[in-house]
mmCIF file of C-alpha atoms and ligand atoms in Angstrom:
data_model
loop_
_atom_site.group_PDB
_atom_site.id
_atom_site.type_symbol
_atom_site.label_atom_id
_atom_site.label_comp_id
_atom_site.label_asym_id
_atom_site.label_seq_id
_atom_site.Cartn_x
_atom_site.Cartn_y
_atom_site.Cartn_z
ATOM 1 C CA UNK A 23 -44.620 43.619 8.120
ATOM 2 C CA UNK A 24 -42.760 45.232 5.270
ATOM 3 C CA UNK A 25 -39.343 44.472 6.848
ATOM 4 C CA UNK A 26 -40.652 40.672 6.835
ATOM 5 C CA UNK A 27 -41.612 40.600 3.543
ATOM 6 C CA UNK A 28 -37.960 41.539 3.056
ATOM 7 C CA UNK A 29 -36.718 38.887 4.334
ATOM 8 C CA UNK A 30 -38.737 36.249 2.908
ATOM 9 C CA UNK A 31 -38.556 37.850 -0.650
ATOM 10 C CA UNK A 32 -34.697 37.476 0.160
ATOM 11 C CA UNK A 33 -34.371 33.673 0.836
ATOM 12 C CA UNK A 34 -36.734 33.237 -1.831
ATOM 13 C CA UNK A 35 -34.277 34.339 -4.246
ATOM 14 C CA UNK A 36 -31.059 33.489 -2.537
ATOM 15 C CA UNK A 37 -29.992 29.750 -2.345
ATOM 16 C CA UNK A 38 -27.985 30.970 0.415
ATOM 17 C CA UNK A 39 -28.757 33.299 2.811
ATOM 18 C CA UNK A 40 -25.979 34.504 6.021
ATOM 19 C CA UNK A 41 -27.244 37.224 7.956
ATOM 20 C CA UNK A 42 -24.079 38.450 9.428
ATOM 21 C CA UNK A 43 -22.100 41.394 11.490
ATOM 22 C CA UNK A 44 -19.138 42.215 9.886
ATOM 23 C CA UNK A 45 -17.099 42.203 13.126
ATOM 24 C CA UNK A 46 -17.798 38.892 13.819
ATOM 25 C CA UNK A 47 -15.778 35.790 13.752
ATOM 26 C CA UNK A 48 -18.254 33.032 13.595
ATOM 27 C CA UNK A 49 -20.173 35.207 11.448
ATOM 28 C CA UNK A 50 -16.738 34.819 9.114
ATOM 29 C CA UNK A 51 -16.401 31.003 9.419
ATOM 30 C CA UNK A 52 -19.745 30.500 7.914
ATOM 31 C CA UNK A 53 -19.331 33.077 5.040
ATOM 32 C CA UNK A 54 -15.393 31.445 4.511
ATOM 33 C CA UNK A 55 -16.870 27.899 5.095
ATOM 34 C CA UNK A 56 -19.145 28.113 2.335
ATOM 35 C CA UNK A 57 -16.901 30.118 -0.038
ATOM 36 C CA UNK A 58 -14.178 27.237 0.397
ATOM 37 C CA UNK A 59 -17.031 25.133 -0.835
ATOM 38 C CA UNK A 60 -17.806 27.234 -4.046
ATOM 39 C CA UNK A 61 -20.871 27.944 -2.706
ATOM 40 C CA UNK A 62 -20.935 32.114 -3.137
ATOM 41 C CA UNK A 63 -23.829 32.987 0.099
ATOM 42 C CA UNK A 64 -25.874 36.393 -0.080
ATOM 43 C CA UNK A 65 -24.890 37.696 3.203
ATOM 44 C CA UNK A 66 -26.640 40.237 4.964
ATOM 45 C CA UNK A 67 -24.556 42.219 7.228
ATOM 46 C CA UNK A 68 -26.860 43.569 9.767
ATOM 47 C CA UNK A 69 -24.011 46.422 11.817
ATOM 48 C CA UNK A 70 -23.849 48.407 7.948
ATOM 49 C CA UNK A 71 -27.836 48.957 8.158
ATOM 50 C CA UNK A 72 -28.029 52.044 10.722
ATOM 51 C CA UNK A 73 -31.509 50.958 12.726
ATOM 52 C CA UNK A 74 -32.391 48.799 10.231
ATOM 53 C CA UNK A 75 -30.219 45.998 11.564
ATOM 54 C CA UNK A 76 -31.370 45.464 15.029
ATOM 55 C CA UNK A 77 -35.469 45.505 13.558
ATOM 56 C CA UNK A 78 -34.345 42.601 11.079
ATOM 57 C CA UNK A 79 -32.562 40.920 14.211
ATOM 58 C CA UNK A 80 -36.012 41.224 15.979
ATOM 59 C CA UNK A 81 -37.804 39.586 12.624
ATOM 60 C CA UNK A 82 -35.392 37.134 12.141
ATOM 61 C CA UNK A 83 -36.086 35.666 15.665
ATOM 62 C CA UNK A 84 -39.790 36.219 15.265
ATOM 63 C CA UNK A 85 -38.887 34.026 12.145
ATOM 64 C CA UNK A 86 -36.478 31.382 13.081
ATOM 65 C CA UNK A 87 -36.368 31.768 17.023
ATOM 66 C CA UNK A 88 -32.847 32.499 16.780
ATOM 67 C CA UNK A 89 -31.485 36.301 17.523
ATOM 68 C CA UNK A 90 -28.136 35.641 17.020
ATOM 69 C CA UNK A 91 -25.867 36.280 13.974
ATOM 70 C CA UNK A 92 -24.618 34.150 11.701
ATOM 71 C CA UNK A 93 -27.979 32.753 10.756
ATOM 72 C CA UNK A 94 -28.551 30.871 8.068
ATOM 73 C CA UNK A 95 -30.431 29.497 5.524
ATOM 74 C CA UNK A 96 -30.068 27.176 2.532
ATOM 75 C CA UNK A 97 -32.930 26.906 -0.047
ATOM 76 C CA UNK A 98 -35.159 29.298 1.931
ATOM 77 C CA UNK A 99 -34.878 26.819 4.915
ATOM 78 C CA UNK A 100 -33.440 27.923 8.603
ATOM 79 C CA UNK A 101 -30.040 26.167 8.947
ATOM 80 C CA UNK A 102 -28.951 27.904 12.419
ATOM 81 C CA UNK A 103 -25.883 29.549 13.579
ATOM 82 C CA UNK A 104 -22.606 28.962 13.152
ATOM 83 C CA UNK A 105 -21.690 25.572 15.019
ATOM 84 C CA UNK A 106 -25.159 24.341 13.157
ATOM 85 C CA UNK A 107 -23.560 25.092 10.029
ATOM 86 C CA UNK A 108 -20.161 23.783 11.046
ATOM 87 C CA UNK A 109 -21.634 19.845 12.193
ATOM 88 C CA UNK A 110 -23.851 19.800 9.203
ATOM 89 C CA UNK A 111 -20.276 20.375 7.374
ATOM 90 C CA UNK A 112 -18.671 17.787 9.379
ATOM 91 C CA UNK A 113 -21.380 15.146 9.197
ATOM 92 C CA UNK A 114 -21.293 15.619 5.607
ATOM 93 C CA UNK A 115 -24.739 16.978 4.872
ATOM 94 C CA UNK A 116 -23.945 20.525 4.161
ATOM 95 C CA UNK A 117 -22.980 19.954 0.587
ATOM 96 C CA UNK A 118 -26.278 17.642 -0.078
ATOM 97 C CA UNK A 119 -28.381 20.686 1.154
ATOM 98 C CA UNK A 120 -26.285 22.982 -1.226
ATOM 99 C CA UNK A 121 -26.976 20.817 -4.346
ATOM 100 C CA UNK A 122 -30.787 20.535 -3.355
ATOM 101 C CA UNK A 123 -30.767 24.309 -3.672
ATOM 102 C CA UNK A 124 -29.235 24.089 -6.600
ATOM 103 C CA UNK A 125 -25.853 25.194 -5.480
ATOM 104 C CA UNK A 126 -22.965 23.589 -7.026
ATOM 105 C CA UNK B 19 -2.873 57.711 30.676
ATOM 106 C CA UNK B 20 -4.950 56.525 33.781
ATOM 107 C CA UNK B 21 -6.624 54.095 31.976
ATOM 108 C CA UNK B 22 -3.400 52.766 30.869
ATOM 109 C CA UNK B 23 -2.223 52.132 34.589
ATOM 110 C CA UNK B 24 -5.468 50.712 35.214
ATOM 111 C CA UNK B 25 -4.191 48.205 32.537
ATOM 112 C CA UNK B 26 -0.962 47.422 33.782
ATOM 113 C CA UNK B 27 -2.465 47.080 37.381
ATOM 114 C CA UNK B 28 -4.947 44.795 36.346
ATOM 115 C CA UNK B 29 -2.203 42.180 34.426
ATOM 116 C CA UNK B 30 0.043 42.783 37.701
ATOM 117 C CA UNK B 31 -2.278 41.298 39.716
ATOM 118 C CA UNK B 32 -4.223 38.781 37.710
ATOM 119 C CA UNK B 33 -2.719 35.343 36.401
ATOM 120 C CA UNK B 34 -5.010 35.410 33.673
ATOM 121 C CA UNK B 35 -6.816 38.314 32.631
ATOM 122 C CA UNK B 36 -9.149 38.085 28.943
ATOM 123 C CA UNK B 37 -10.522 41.252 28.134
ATOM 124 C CA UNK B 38 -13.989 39.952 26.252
ATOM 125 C CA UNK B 39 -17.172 41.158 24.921
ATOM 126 C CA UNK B 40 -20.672 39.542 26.800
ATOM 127 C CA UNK B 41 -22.018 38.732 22.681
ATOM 128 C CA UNK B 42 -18.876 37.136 21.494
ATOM 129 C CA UNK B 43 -19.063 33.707 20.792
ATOM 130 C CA UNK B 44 -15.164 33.782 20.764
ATOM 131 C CA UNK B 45 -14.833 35.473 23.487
ATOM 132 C CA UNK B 46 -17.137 33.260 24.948
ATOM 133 C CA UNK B 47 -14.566 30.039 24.081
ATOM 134 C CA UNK B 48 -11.892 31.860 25.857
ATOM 135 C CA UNK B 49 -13.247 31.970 28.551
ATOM 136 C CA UNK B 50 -14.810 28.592 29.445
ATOM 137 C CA UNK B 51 -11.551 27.059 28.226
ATOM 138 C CA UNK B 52 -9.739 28.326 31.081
ATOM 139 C CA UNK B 53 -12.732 27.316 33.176
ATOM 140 C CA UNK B 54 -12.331 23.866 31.886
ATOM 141 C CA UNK B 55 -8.570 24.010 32.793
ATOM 142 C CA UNK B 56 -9.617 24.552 36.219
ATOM 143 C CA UNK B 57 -7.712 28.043 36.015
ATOM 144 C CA UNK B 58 -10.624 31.233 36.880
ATOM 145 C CA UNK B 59 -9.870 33.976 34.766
ATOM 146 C CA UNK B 60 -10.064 37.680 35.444
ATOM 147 C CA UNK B 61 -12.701 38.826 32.729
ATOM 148 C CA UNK B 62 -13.427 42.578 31.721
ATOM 149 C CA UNK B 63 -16.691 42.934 29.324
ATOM 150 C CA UNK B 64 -15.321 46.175 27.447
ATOM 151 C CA UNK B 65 -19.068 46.296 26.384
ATOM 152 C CA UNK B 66 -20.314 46.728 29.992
ATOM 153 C CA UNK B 67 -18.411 49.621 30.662
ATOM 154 C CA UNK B 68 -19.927 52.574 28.829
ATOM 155 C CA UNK B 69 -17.822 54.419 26.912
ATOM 156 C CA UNK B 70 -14.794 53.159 29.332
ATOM 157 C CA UNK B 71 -15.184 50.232 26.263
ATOM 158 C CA UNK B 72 -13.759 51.321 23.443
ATOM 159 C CA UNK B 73 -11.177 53.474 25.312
ATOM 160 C CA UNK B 74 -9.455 50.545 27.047
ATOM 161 C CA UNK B 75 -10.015 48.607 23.332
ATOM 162 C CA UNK B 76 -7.810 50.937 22.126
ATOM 163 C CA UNK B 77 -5.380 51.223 25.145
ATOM 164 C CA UNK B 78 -4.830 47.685 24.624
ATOM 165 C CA UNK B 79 -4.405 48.019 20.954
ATOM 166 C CA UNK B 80 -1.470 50.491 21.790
ATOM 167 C CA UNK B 81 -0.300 47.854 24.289
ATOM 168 C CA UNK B 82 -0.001 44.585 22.248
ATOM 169 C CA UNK B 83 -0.606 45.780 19.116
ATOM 170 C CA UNK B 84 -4.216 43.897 18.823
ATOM 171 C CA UNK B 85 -7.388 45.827 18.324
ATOM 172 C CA UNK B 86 -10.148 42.425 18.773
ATOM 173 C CA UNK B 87 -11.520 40.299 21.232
ATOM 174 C CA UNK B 88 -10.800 38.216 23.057
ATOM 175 C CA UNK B 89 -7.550 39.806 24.380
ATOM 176 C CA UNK B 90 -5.833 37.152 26.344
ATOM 177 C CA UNK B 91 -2.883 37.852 28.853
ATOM 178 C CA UNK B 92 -0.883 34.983 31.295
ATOM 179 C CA UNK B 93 1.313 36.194 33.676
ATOM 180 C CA UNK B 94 1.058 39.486 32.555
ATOM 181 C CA UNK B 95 2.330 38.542 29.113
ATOM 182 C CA UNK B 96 0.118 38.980 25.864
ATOM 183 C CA UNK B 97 -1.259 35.872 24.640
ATOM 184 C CA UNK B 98 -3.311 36.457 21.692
ATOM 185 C CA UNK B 99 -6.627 36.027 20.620
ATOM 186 C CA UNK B 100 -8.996 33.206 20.823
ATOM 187 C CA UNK B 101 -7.455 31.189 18.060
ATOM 188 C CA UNK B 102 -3.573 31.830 19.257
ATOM 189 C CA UNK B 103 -5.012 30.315 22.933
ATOM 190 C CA UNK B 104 -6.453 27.456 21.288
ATOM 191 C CA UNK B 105 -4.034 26.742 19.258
ATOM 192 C CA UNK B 106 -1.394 26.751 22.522
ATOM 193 C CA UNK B 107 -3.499 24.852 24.357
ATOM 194 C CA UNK B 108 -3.527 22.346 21.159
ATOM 195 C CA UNK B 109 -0.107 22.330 21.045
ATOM 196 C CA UNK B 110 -0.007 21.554 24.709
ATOM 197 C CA UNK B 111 1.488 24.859 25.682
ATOM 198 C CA UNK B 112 -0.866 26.579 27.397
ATOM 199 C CA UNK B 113 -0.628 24.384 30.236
ATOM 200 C CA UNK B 114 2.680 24.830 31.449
ATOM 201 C CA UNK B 115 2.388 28.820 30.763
ATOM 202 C CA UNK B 116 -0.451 28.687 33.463
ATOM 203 C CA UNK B 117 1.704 26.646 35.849
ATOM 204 C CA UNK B 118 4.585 29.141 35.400
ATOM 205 C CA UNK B 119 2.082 31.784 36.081
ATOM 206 C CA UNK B 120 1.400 29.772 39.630
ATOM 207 C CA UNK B 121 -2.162 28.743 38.132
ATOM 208 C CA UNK B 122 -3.158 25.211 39.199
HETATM 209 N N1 GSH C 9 -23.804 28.830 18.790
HETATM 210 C C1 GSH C 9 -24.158 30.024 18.016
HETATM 211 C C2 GSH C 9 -23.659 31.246 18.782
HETATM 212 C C3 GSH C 9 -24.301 32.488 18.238
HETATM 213 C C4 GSH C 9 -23.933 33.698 19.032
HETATM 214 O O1 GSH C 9 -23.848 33.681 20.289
HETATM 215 N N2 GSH C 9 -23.705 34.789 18.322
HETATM 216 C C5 GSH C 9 -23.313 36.048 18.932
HETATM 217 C C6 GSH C 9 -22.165 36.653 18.167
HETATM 218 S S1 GSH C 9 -20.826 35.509 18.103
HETATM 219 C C7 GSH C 9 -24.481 37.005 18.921
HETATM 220 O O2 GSH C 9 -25.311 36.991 18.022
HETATM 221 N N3 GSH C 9 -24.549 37.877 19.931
HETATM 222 C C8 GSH C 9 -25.618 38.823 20.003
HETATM 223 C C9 GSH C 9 -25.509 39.893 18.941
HETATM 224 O O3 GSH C 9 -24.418 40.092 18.356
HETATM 225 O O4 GSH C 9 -26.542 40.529 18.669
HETATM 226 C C10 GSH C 9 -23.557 29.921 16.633
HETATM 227 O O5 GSH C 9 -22.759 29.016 16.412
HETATM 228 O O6 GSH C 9 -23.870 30.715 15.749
HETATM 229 N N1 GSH C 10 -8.382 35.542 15.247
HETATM 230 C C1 GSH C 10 -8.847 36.440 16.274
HETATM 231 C C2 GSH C 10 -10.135 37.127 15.799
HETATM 232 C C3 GSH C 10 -10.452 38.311 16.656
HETATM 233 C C4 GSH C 10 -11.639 39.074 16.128
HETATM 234 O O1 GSH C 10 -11.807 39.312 14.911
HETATM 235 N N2 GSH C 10 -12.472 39.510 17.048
HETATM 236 C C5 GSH C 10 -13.673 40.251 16.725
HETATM 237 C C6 GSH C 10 -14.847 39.700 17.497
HETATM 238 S S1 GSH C 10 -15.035 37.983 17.178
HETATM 239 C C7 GSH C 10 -13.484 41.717 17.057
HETATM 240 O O2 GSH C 10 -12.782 42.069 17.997
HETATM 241 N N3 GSH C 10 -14.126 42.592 16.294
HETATM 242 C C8 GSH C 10 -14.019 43.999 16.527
HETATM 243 C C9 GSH C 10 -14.712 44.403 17.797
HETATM 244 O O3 GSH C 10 -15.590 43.666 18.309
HETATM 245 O O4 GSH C 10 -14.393 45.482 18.299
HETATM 246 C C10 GSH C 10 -9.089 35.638 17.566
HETATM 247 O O5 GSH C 10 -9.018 34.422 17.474
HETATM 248 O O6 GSH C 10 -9.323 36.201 18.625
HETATM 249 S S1 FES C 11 -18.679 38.596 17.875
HETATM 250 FE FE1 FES C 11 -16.932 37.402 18.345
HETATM 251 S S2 FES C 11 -17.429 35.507 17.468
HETATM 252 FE FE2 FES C 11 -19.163 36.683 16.988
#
């Protein structure tokens, strides 16, 4: 679909991708986390899109299985949600994913 | 206002009362923390009750001054937000306001 194509034309050019609502507080942890790291994310935020949010919702969990905001995705690859993002952080893996993308 | 009584009835008879949103992960946290504490809060899913929602979000903004979920009250006093519980709770606080409330 068109909207799909979106979406994949997006991570394609985005090391980081954060599909987000702007009301949302794990949606902000993610988008903070990886601003505290340098690491500047394209973020999506899917309430400012009129109807257009809840179909990219629907593709994004056609696409990753998850239909819940934040998702995420580093180097065009499905990270998860927030607490995903958060242990990868912890563990000490998010910033080796960042460089692969070429981030920082 | 009527709603506003409803409010005040509501804290008067509830220990703990945590008004919350079904979606919200931090609403979510709230709520089982309590449950882990053994203490069974009185929840109200402002996004289950039509367009009753946003009117008592904004009854309780002109009550404690807070606008976002989680809204958290003990003993009929304001509490905060998910992070201000936590962080009581941390601080080993949030115990012994439960206790005074006669909770567990
Ligand atoms: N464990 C997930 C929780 C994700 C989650 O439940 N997100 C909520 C918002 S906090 C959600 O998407 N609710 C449905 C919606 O907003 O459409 C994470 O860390 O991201
Ligand atoms: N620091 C606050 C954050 C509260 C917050 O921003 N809540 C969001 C949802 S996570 C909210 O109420 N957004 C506006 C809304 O849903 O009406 C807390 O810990 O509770
Ligand atoms: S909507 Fe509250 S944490 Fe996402």
């Amino acid at each position: 679909s068109r909207l799909e194509d979106t979406v994949k034309k997006t991570l394609a050019e985005n090391p980081i991708v954060v599909y987000s609502k702007t009301w949302c507080s794990y949606s902000s942890e993610v988008k903070s986390l990886f601003k505290r790291l340098g690491a500047e994310p394209f973020v999506v935020e899917l309430d400012e899109l009129g109807p257009q949010g809840p179909q990219l919702q629907k593709v994004l969990e056609r696409l990753t299985g998850q239909h819940t905001v934040p998702n995420v995705f580093i180097g065009g690859k499905h990270i998860g949600g927030c607490t995903d993002t958060v242990k990868l952080y912890r563990q000490g893996e998010l910033t080796s994913l960042l460089s692969e993308a070429g981030v920082k």
